[in-house]
Short mmCIF file of C-alpha atoms in Angstrom, two decimals:
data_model
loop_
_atom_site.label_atom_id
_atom_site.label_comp_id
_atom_site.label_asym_id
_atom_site.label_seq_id
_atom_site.Cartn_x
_atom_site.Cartn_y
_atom_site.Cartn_z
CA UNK A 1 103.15 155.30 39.07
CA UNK A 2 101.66 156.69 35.98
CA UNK A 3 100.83 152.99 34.92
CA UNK A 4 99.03 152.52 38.37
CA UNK A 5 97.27 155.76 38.91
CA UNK A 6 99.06 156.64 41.88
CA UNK A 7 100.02 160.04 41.92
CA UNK A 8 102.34 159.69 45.41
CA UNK A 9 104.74 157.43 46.80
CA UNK A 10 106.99 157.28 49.72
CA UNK A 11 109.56 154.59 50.71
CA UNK A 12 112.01 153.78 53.29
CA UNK A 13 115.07 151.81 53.46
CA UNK A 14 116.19 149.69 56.33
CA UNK A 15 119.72 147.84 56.20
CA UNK A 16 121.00 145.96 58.97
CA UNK A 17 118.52 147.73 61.59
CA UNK A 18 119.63 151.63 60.21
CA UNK A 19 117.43 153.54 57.78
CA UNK A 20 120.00 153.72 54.49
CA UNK A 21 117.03 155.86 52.61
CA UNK A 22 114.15 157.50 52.77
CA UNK A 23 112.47 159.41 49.68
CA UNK A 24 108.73 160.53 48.24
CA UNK A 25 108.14 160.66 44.89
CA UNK A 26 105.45 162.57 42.86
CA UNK A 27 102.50 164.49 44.39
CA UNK A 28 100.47 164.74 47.24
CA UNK A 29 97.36 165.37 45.48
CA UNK A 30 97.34 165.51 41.23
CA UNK A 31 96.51 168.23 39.48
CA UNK A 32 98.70 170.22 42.13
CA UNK A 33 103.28 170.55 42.06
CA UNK A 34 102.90 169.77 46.22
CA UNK A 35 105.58 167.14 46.44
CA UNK A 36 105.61 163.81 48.31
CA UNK A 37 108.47 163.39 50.68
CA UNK A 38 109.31 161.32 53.68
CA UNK A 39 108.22 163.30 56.06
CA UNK A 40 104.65 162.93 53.68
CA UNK A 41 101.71 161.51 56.14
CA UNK A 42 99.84 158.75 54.36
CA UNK A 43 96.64 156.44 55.89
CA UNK A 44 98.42 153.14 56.65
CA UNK A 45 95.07 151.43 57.11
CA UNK A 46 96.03 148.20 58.59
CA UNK A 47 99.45 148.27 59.35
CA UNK A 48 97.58 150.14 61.87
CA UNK A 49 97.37 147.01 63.50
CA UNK A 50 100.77 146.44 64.31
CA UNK A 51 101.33 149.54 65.86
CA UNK A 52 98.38 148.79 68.28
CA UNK A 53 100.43 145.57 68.94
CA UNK A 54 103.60 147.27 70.00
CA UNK A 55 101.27 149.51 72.18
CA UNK A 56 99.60 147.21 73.80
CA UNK A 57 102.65 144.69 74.34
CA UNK A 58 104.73 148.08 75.73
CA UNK A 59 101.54 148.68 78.57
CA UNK A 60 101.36 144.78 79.38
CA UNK A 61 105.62 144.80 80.06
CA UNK A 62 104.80 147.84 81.86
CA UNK A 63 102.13 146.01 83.95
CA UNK A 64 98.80 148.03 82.76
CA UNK A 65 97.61 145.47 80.79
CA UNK A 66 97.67 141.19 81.02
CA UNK A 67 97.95 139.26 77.50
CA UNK A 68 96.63 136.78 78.91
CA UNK A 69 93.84 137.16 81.47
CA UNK A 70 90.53 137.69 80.33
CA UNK A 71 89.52 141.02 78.47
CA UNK A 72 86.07 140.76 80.30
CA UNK A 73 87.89 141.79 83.77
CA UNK A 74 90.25 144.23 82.14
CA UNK A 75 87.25 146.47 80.18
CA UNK A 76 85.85 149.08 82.48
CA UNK A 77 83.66 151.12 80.00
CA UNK A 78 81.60 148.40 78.17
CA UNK A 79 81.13 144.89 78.41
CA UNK A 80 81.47 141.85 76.41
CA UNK A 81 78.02 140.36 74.72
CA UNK A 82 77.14 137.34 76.57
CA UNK A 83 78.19 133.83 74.38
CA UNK A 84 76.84 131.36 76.70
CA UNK A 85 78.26 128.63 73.50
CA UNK A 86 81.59 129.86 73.92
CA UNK A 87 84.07 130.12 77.31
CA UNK A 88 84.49 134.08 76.88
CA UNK A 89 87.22 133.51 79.75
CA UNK A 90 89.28 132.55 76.77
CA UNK A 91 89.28 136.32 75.40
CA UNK A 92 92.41 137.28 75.81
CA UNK A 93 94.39 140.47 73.88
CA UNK A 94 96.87 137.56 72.59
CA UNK A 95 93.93 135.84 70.65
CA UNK A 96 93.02 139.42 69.63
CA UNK A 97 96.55 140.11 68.64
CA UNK A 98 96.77 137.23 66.35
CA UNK A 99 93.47 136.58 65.33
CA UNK A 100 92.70 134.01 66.98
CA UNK A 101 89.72 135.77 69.24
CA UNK A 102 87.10 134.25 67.24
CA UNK A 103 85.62 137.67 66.67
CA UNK A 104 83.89 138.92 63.15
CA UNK A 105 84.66 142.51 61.62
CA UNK A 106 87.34 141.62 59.44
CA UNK A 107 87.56 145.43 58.00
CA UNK A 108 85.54 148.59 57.77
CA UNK A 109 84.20 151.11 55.29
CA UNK A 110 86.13 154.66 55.05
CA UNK A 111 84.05 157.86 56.40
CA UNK A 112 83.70 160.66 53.69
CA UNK A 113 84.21 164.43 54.44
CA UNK A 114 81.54 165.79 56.98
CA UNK A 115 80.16 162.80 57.92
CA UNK A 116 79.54 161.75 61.83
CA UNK A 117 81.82 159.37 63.08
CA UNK A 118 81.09 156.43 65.33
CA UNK A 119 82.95 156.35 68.81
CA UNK A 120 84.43 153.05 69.76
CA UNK A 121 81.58 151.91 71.46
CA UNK A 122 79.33 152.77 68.74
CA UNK A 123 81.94 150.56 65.92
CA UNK A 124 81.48 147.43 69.10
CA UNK A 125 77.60 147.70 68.99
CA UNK A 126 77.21 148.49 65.61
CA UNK A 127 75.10 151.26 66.18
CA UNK A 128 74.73 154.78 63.77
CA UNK A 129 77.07 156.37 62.64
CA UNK A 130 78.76 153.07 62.78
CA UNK A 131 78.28 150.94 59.26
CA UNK A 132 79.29 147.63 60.33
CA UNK A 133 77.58 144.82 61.98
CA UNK A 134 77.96 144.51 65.96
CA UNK A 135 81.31 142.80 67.55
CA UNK A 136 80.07 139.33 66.97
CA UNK A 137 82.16 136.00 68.49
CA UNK A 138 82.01 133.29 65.97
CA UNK A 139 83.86 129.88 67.38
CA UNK A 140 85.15 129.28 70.51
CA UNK A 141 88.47 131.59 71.23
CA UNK A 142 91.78 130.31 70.42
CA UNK A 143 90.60 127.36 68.16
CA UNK A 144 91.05 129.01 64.70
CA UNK A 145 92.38 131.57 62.87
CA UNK A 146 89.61 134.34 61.61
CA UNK A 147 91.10 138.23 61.20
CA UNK A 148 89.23 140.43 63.01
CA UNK A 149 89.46 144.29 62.86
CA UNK A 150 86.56 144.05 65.32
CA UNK A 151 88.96 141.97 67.79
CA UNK A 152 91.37 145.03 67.71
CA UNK A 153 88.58 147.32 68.07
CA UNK A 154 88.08 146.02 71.48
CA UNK A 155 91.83 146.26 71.90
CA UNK A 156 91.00 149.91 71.36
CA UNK A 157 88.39 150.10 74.27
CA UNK A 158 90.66 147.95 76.46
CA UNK A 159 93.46 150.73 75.96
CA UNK A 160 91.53 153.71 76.83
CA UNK A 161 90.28 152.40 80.06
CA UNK A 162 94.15 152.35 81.19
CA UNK A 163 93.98 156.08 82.22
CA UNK A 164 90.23 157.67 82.34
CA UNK A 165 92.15 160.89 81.91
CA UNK A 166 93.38 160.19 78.38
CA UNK A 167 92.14 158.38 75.57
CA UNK A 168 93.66 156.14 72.98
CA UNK A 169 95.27 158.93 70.79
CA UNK A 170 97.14 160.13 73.78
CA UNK A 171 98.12 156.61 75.23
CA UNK A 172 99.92 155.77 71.68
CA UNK A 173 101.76 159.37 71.71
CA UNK A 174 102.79 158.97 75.12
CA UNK A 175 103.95 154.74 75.00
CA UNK A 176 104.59 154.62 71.54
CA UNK A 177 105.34 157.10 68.90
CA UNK A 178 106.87 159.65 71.04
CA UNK A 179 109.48 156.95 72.03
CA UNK A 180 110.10 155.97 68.46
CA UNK A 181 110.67 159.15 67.39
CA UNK A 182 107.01 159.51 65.14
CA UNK A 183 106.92 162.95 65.27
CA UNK A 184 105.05 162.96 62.30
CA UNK A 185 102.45 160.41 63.12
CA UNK A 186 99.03 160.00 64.93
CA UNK A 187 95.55 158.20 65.42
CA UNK A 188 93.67 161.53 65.87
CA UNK A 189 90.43 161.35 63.28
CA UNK A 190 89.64 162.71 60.87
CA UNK A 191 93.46 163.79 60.93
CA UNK A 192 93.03 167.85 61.24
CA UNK A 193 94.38 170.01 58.00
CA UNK A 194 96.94 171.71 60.16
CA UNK A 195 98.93 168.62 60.48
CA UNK A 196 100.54 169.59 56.88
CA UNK A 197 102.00 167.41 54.51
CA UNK A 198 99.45 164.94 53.91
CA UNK A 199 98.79 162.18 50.75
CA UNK A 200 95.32 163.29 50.06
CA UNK A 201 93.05 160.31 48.41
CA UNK A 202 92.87 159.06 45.33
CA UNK A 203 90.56 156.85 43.05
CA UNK A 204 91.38 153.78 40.73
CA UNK A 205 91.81 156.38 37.74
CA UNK A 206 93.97 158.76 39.76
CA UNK A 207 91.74 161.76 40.69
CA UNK A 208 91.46 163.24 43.53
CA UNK A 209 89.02 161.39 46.19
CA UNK A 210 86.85 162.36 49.38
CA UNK A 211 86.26 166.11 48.18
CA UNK A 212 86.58 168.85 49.77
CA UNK A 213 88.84 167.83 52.25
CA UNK A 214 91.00 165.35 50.14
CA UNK A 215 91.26 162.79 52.56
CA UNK A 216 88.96 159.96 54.47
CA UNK A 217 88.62 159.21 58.21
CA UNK A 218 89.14 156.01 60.17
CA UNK A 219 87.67 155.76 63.86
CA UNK A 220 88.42 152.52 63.99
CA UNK A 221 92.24 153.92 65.18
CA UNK A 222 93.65 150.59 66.08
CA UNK A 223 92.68 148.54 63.44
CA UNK A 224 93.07 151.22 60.84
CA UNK A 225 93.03 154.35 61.91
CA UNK A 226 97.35 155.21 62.31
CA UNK A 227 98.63 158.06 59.67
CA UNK A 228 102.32 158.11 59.27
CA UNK A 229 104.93 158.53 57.55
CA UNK A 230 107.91 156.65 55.59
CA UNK A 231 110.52 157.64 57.99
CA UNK A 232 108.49 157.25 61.40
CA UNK A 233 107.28 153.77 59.86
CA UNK A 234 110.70 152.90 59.37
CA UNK A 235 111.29 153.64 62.78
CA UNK A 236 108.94 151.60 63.59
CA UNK A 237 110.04 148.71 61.79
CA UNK A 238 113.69 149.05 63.09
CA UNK A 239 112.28 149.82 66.59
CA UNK A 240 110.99 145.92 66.48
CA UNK A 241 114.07 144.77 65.11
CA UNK A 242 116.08 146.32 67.17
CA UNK A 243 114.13 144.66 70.22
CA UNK A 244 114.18 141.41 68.07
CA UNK A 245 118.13 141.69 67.79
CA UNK A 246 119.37 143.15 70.77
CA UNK A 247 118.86 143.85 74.40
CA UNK A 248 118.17 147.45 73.95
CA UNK A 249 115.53 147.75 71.65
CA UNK A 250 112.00 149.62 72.05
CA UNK A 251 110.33 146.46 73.79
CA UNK A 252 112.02 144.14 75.81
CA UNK A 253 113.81 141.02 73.52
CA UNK A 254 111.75 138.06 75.16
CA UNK A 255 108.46 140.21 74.45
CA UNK A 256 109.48 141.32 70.75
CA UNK A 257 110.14 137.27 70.42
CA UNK A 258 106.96 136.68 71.68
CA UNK A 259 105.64 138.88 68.98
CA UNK A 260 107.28 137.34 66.69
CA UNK A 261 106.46 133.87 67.04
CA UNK A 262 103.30 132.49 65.00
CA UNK A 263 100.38 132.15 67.48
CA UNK A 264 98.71 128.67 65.70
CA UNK A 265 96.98 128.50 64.22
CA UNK A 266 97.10 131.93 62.86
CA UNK A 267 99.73 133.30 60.19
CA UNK A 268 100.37 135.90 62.59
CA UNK A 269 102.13 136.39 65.64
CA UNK A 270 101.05 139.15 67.93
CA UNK A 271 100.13 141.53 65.16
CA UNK A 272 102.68 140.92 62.47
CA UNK A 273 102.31 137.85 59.81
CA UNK A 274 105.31 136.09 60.02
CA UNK A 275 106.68 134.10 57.16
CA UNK A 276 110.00 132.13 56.36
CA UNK A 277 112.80 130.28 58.66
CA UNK A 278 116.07 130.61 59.38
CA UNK A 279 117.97 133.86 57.80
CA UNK A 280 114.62 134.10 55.78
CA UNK A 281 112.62 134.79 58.29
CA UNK A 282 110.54 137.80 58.62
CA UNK A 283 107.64 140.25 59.56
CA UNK A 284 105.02 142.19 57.31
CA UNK A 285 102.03 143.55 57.28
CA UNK A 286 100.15 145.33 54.39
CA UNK A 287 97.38 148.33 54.75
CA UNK A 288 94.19 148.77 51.99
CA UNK A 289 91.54 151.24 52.10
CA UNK A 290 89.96 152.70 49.35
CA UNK A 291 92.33 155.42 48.55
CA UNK A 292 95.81 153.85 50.52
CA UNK A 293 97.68 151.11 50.13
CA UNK A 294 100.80 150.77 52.45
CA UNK A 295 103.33 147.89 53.33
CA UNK A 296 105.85 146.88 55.81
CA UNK A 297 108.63 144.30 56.22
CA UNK A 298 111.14 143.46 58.59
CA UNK A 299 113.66 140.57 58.05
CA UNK A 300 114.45 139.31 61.60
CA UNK A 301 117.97 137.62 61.09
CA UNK A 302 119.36 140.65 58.78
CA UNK A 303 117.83 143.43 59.98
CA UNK A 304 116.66 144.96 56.56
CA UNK A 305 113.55 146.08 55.86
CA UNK A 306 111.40 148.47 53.63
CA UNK A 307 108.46 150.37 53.96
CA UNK A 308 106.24 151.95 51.22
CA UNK A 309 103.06 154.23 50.82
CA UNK A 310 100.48 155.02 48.31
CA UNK A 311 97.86 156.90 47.56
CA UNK A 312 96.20 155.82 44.71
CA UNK A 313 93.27 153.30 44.94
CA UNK A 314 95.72 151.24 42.78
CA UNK A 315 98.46 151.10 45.05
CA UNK A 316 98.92 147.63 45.84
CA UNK A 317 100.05 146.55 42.53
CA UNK A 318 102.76 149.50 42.47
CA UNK A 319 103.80 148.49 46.31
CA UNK A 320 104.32 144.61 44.58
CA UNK A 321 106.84 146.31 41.90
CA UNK A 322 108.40 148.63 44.36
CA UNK A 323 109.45 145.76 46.90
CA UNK A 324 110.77 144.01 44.35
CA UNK A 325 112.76 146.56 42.90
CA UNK A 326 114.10 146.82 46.49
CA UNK A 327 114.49 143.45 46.96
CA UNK A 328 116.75 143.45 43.73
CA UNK A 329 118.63 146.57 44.04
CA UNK A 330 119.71 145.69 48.07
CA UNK A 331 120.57 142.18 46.83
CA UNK A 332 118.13 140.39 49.26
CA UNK A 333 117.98 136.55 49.09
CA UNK A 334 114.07 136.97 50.33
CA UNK A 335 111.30 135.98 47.92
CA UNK A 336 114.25 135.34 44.71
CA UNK A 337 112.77 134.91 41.39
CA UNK A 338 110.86 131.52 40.51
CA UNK A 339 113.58 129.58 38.59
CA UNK A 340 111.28 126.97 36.36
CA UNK A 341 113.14 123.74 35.16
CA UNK A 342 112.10 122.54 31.83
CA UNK A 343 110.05 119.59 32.31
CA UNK A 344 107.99 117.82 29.99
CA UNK A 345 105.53 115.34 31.19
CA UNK A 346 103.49 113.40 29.49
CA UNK A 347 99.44 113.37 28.41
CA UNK A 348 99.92 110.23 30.30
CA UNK A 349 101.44 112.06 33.43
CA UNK A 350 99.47 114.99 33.54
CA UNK A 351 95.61 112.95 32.86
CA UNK A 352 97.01 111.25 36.57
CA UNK A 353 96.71 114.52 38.52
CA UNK A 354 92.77 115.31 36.63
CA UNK A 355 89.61 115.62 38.57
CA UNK A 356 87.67 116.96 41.53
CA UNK A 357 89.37 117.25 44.82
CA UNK A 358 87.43 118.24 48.10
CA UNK A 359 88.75 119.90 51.35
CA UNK A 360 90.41 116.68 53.88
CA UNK A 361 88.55 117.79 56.94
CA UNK A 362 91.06 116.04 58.67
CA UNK A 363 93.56 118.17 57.99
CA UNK A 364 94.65 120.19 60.85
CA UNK A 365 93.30 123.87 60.79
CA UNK A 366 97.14 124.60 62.82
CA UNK A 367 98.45 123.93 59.24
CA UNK A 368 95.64 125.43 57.54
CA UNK A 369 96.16 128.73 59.05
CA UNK A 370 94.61 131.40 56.89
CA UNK A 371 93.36 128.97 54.30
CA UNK A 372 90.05 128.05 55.90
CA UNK A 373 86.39 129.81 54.56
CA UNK A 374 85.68 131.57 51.49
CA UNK A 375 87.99 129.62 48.77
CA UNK A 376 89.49 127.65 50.54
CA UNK A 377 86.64 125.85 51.73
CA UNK A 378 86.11 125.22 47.79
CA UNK A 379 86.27 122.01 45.78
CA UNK A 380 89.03 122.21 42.99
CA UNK A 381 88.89 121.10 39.36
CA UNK A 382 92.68 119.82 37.47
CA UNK A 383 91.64 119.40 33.92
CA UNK A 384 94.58 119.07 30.99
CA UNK A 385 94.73 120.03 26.86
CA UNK A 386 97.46 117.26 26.88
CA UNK A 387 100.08 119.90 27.09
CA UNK A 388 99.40 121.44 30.49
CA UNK A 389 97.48 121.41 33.77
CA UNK A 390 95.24 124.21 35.01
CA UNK A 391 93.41 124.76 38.06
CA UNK A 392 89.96 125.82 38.69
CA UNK A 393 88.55 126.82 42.10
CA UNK A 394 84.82 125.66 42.91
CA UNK A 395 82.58 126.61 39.90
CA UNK A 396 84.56 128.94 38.71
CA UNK A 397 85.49 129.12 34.69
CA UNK A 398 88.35 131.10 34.88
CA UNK A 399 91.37 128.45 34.51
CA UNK A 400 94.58 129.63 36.27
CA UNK A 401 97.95 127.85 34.44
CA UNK A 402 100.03 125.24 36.53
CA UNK A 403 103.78 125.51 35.78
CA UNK A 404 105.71 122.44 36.72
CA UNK A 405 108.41 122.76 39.26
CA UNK A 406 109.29 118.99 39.30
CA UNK A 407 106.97 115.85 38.38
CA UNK A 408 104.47 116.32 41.16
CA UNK A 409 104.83 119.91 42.07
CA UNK A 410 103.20 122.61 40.31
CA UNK A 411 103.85 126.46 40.69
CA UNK A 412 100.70 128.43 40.84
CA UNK A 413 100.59 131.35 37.98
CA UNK A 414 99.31 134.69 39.04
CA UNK A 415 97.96 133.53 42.18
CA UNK A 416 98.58 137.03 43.36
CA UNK A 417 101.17 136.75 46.25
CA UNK A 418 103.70 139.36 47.42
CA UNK A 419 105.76 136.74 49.38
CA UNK A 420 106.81 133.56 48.00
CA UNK A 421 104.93 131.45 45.39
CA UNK A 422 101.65 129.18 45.79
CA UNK A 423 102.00 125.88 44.65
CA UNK A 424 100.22 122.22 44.22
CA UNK A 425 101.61 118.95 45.26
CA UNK A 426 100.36 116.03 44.23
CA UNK A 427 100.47 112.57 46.42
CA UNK A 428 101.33 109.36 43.99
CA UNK A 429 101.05 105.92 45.80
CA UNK A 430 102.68 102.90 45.33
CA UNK A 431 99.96 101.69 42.76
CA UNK A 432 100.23 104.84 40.87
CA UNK A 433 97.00 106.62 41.73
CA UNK A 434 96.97 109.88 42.88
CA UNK A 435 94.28 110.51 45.87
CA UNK A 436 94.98 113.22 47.48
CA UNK A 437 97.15 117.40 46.94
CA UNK A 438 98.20 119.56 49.16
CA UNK A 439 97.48 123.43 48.21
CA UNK A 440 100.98 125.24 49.74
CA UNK A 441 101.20 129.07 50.18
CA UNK A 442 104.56 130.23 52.02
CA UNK A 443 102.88 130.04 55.62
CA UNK A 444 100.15 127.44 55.10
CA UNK A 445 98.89 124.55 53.70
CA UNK A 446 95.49 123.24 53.09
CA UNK A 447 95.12 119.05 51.59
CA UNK A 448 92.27 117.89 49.32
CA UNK A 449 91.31 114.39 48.43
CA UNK A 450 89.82 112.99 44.99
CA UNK A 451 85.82 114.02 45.44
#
């Protein structure tokens, strides 16, 4: 924590679908002896998201809501832009769910102390206070994978025209953390000082942020707006794999199933990313705003999981060590350490792999998932000393080491995952060139051919 900057933490246990522990650790704000506990309400900022998700998957079993008919017909306050390039009958909440709407807004700025804050209407339009661009669709609904806080900001609009006599802060108490047991949690911002208890904000250095009142505001509830704490998230988190598991779980099994299937060609199912197979497989989602960072995991066959919050502008780097450290001390087989054989291959070898590869726009985006735009869409350089290979993305001079997992396979250093490794494969023919690599992160894969 000192290392990081962070002057509070709080984390939560889950073993076999039962919270085991739940403790804080330092300070609510530095420069003060407040401590952090697990009762401690921290921003979660996106893990926001999958809260909206059990909300709005709770009101569709109860028959309020459709998944899958068209959000024009079920949004009573505001309408949809018309796209007259796009079939906006393919809106649905499950493309919003997984990102697959085809909707812009991937995040949105924090709101200071005594600033104005946007209603939801104002965040779709774009208009003041609002900071952010106007709900936007981008491609054709269902067709590719783009996250979209703006998607769940609809979601948002969609929810509070359930009951004109109650808005979306009092739908989630009501269908959602009231039933889990979140006493201590709630979408109401800015989050009133009464409440008690709360992480207040801090910078990359570790001071105190958003003076006077310690703390930022997110009107964007469903996309980022839930605070909580350790143990209600961890209610959370066993509340879905409970309804994974079992027939008596917060949402019915089929549904939780449903939300935990990948919706392709996202990474995510409805609201969760899901990563791994068999008694690997599992649920997380992280949250990062400029003074929070937060995570959650679920592991669907075992019924473990951990949740941790910060509240230091460096958190995420902490969060990586934490869950590790869990990971290690509760003797989960998840993410294990890289084990790297000793392999020595040649100049010879290594000059085969060398060159400029391009993006195979062939490749299907259902396996590309996430790794479409921005880097992705790159061309990469393999250059060698003789000794080693190292990777550089686009024009960029800053080399990343490859570490050789087997002849053709190379382990990605640093690439900055929490989950799982990133690695290369190269593709040999029988002639002994080598056309083409495939770029594999844990839940996706993206192939390049020789430019």
């Amino acid at each position: 924590m000192v290392d990081y900057g962070v002057p509070g933490v709080a984390v939560a246990i889950i073993e076999n679908g039962e919270v085991v522990f739940a403790s804080g650790y330092g300070v609510r704000q530095s420069g003060t002896t407040d401590p952090v506990d697990a009762d401690t309400v921290f921003s979660t900022a996106s893990i926001s998201k999958v809260a909206t998700a059990s909300l709005v998957l709770r009101l569709a079993h109860a028959g309020a809501l459709e998944l899958d008919a068209p959000v024009a017909i079920q949004l009573e306050s505001w309408s949809l832009p018309d796209y007259p390039e796009f079939d906006e009958d393919r809106i649905t909440l499950r493309t919003i769910l997984s990102h697959t709407s085809g909707f812009n807004m991937h995040g949105f700025r924090d709101f200071q102390p005594g600033g104005d804050l946007p209603s939801t209407i104002d965040t779709l339009e774009g208009q003041s206070p609002a900071v952010n661009d106007p709900l936007t669709l981008l491609f054709e609904p269902g067709t590719a994978y783009k996250y979209s806080g703006g998607g769940y900001t609809l979601a948002q609009q969609i929810v509070d025209d359930v009951d004109p006599a109650a808005d979306f802060d009092t739908i989630a108490n009501t269908h959602l953390l009231a039933p889990l047991g979140m006493t201590r949690s709630t979408f109401t911002n800015p989050l009133p000082p009464e409440h008690g208890n709360i992480a207040m904000a801090h910078g990359r250095d570790g001071t105190p942020a958003a003076l006077p009142r310690g703390y930022e505001a997110f009107p964007e509830r469903a996309a980022g707006g839930l605070w909580a704490s350790a143990n209600d998230l961890a209610s959370l988190v066993a509340g879905l794999l409970a309804s994974y598991r079992s027939d008596d779980g917060f949402l019915p099994r089929s549904v939780a199933q449903d939300m935990m299937t990948p919706v392709s060609p996202s990474e995510h199912g409805l609201g969760p990313r899901i990563e791994g197979r068999d008694d690997q497989l599992l649920f997380h989602h992280g949250g990062v705003n400029d003074s929070y960072h937060a995570w959650i995991e679920g592991h669907l066959a075992t019924g473990d999981g951990v949740v941790i919050l910060t509240n230091g502008a460096n958190g995420n780097g902490l969060i990586t060590e934490i869950r590790n450290g869990v990971a290690d001390a509760m003797n989960w087989e998840i993410n294990a350490p890289i084990r790297v054989p000793e392999i020595a291959l040649s100049a010879d070898q290594l000059s085969d792999y060398t060159g400029w590869y391009r993006v195979d726009t062939d490749f299907p985006d259902a396996l590309r998932r996430i790794m479409v735009r921005g880097l992705f869409e790159q061309r990469i350089h393999i250059e060698t000393d003789g000794e080693r290979l190292t990777l550089n993305v686009g024009d960029d001079d800053g080399a990343i080491a490859l570490i050789p997992l087997s002849t053709n396979r190379f382990w990605i250093e640093g690439f900055g995952l929490r989950l799982g490794i990133a690695e290369l494969e190269f593709h040999r023919d029988a002639y002994g060139d080598t056309q083409s690599v495939t770029f594999h992160l844990p839940n996706a894969s993206s192939h390049y051919v020789r430019d």
